Short mmCIF file of C-alpha atoms in Angstrom, two decimals:
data_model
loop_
_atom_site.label_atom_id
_atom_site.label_comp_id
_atom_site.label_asym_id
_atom_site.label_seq_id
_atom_site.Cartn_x
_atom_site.Cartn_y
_atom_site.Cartn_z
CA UNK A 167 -22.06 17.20 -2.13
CA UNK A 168 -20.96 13.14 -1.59
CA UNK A 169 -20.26 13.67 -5.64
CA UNK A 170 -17.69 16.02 -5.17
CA UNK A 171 -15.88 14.44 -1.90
CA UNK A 172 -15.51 11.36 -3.76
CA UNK A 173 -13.96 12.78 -6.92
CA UNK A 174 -11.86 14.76 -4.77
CA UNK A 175 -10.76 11.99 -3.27
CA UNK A 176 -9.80 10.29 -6.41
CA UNK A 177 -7.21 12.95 -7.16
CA UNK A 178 -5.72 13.30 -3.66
CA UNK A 179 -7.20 12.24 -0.17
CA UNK A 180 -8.75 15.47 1.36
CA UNK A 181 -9.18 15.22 5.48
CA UNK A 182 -12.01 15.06 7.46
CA UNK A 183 -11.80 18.31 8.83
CA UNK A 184 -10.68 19.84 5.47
CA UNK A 185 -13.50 19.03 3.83
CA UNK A 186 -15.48 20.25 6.31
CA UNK A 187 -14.46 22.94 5.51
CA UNK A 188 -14.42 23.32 1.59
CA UNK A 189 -17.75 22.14 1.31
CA UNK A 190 -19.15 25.28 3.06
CA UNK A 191 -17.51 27.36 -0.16
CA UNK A 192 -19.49 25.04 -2.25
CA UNK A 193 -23.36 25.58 -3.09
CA UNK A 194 -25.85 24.22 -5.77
CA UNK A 195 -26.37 25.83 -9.33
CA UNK A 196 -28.39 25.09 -12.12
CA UNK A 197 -27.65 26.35 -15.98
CA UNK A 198 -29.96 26.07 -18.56
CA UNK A 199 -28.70 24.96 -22.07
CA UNK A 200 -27.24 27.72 -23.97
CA UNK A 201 -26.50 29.75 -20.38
CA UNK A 202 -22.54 30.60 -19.69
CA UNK A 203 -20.92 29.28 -16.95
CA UNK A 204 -17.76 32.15 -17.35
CA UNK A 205 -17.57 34.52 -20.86
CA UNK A 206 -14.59 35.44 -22.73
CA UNK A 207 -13.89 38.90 -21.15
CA UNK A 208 -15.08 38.20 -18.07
CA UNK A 209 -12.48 37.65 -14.65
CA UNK A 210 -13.04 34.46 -13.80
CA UNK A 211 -13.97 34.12 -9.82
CA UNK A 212 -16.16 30.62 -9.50
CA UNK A 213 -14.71 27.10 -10.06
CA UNK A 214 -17.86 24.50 -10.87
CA UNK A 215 -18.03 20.90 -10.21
CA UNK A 216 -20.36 19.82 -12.78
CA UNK A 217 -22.97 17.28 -11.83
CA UNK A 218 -25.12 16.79 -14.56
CA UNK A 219 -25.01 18.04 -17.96
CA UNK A 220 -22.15 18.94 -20.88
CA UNK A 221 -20.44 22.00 -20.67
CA UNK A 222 -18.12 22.85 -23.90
CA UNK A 223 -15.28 25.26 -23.78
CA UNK A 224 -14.74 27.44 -26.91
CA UNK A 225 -12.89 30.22 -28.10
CA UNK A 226 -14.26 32.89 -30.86
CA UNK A 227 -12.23 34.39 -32.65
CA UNK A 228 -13.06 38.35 -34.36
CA UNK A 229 -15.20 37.19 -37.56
CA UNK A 230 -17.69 35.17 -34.93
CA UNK A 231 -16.08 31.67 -35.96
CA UNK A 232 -16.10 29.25 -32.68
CA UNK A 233 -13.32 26.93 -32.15
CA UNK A 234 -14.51 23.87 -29.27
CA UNK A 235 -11.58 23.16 -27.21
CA UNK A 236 -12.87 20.81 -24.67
CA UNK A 237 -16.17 18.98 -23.30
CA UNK A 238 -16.61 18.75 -19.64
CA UNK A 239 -19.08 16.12 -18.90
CA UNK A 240 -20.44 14.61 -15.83
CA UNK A 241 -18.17 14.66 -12.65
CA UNK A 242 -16.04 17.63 -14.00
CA UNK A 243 -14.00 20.86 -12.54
CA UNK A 244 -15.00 23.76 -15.11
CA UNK A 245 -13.73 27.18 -14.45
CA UNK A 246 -11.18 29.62 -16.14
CA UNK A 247 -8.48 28.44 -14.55
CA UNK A 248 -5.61 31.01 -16.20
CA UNK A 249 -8.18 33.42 -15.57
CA UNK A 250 -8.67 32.97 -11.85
CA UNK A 251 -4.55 32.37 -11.45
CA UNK A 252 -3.95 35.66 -13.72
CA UNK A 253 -6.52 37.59 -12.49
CA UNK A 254 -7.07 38.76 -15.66
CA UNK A 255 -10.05 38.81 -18.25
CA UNK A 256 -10.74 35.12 -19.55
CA UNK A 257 -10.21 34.38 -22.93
CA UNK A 258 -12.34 30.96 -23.24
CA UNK A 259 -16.09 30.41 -23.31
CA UNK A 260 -17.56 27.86 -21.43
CA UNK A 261 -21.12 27.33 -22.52
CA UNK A 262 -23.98 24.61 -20.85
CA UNK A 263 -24.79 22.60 -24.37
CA UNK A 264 -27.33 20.46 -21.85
CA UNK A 265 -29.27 21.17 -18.98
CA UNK A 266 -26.77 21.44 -15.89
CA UNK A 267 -26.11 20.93 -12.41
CA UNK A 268 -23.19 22.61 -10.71
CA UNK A 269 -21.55 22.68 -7.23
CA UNK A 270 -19.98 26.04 -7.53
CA UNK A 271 -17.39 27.61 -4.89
CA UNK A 272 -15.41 31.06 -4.76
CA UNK A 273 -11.99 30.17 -6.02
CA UNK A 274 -10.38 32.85 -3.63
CA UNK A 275 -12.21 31.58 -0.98
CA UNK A 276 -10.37 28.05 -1.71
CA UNK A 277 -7.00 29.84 -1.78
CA UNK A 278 -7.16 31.37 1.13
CA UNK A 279 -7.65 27.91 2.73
CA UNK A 280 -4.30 26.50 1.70
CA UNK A 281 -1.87 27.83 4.29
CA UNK A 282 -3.85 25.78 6.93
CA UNK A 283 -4.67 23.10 4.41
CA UNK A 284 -1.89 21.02 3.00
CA UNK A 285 -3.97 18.25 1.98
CA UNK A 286 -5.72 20.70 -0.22
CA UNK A 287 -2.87 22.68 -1.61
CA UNK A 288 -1.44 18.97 -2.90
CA UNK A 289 -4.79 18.21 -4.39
CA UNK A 290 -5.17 21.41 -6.24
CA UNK A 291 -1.35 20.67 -7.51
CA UNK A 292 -2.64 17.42 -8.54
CA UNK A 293 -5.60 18.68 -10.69
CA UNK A 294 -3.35 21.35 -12.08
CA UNK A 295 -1.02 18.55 -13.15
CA UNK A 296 -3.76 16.56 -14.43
CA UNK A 297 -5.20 19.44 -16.54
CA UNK A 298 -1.69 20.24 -18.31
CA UNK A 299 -0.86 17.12 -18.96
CA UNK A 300 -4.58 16.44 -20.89
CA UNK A 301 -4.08 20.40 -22.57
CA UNK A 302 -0.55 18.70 -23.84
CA UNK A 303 -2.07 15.28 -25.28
CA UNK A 304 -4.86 16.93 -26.65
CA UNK A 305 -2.20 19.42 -28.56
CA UNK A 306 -0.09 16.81 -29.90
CA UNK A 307 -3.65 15.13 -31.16
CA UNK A 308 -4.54 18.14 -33.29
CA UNK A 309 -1.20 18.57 -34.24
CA UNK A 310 -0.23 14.65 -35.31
CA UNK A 311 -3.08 12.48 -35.77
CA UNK A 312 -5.07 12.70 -38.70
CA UNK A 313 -8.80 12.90 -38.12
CA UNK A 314 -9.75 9.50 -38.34
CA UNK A 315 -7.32 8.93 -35.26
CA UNK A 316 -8.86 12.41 -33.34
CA UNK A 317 -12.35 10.84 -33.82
CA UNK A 318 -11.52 7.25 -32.54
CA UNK A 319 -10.12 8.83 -29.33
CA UNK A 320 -12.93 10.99 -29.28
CA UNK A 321 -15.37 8.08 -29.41
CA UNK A 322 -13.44 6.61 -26.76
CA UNK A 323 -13.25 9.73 -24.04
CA UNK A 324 -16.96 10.29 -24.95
CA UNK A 325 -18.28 7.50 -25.06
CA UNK A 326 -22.24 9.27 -24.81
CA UNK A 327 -21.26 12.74 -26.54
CA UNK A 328 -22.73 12.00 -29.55
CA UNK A 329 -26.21 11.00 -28.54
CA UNK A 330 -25.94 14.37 -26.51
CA UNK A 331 -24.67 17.10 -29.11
CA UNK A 332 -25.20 18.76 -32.23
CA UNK A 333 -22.64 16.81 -34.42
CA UNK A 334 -21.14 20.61 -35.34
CA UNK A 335 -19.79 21.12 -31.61
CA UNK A 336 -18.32 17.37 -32.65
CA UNK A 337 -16.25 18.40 -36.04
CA UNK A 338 -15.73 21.83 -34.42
CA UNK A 339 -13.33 19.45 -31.57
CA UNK A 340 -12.05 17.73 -34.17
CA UNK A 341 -10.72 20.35 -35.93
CA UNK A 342 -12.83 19.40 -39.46
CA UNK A 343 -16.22 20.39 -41.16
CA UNK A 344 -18.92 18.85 -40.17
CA UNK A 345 -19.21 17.30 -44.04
CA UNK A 346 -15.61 15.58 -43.17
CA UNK A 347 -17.40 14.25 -39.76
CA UNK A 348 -20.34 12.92 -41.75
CA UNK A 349 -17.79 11.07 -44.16
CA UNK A 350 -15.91 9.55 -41.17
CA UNK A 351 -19.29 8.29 -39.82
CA UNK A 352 -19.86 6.49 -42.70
CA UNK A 353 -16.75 4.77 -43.43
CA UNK A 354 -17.26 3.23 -39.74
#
């Protein structure tokens, strides 16, 4: 639980007495490699603060084809987030690619808490914030930089990914075929 204070913390301090009571929302999960941790479809209810492990988010689209959006590593929110806001079905995968170990809370549970929580409500604004402005950079990445760029700040953000993954779930990020990946490699 110390894991998730402190990361907390990094975003926005959280009180004494507010964590005190967060952390009660908050208990321990494990996911297996290849488990979900919330399915396209699904309403979203759980936020996870991943302890151990890669998680990838995904979408796939109607001929099976899977798109990676996004690896959450180690010390990590993971949750659909429009989902749980919207209330409606989720339209992102989020898939355990390692063993994992979760702290997982009841996102309406945390809600409810903010009237008599500011400290909270200004940290979840924070991690919002945080969130759209890394959905934004990684856009303009796809959009702009050639591969060679995307896999650079790939290397950079992950620094362990690669020892970790199937290089697929790699290219898939990147937006190329793994053959492209492979030629990359090489050229390094």
């Amino acid at each position: 639980m110390n894991e998730l204070y402190d990361y907390l913390n990094t975003i926005s301090p959280v009180k004494e007495h507010t964590w005190h009571v967060v952390k009660n929302i908050f208990s321990e999960c494990s996911l297996k490699k290849g488990d979900y941790f919330v399915e396209s479809g699904d309403i979203a209810k759980k936020v996870g603060f991943l302890k151990k492990g890669v998680i990838r988010a995904f979408y796939r689209n109607n001929e099976g084809s899977e798109y990676n959006k996004h690896f959450f590593t180690k010390y990590n929110m993971v949750g659909g987030y429009s989902s749980m806001v919207t209330q409606q079905p989720n339209s992102i995968n989020q898939q355990a690619l390692t063993d994992c170990e979760l702290l997982i809370g009841d996102y309406k549970r945390i809600i409810d808490l903010l009237d008599q929580h500011q400290d909270l409500e200004r940290l979840l604004r924070k991690l919002a914030e945080g969130y759209f402005v890394a959905k934004e950079k990684r856009e303009v990445e796809i959009v702009l930089l050639d591969a060679n760029k995307r896999y650079a700040i790939f290397q950079k953000e992950y620094p362990q990914l690669e020892q970790e993954i199937p290089q697929y779930h790699i290219a898939s990020y990147l937006g190329i075929t793994p053959t492209q990946l492979s030629r990359i490699r090489s050229q390094k």
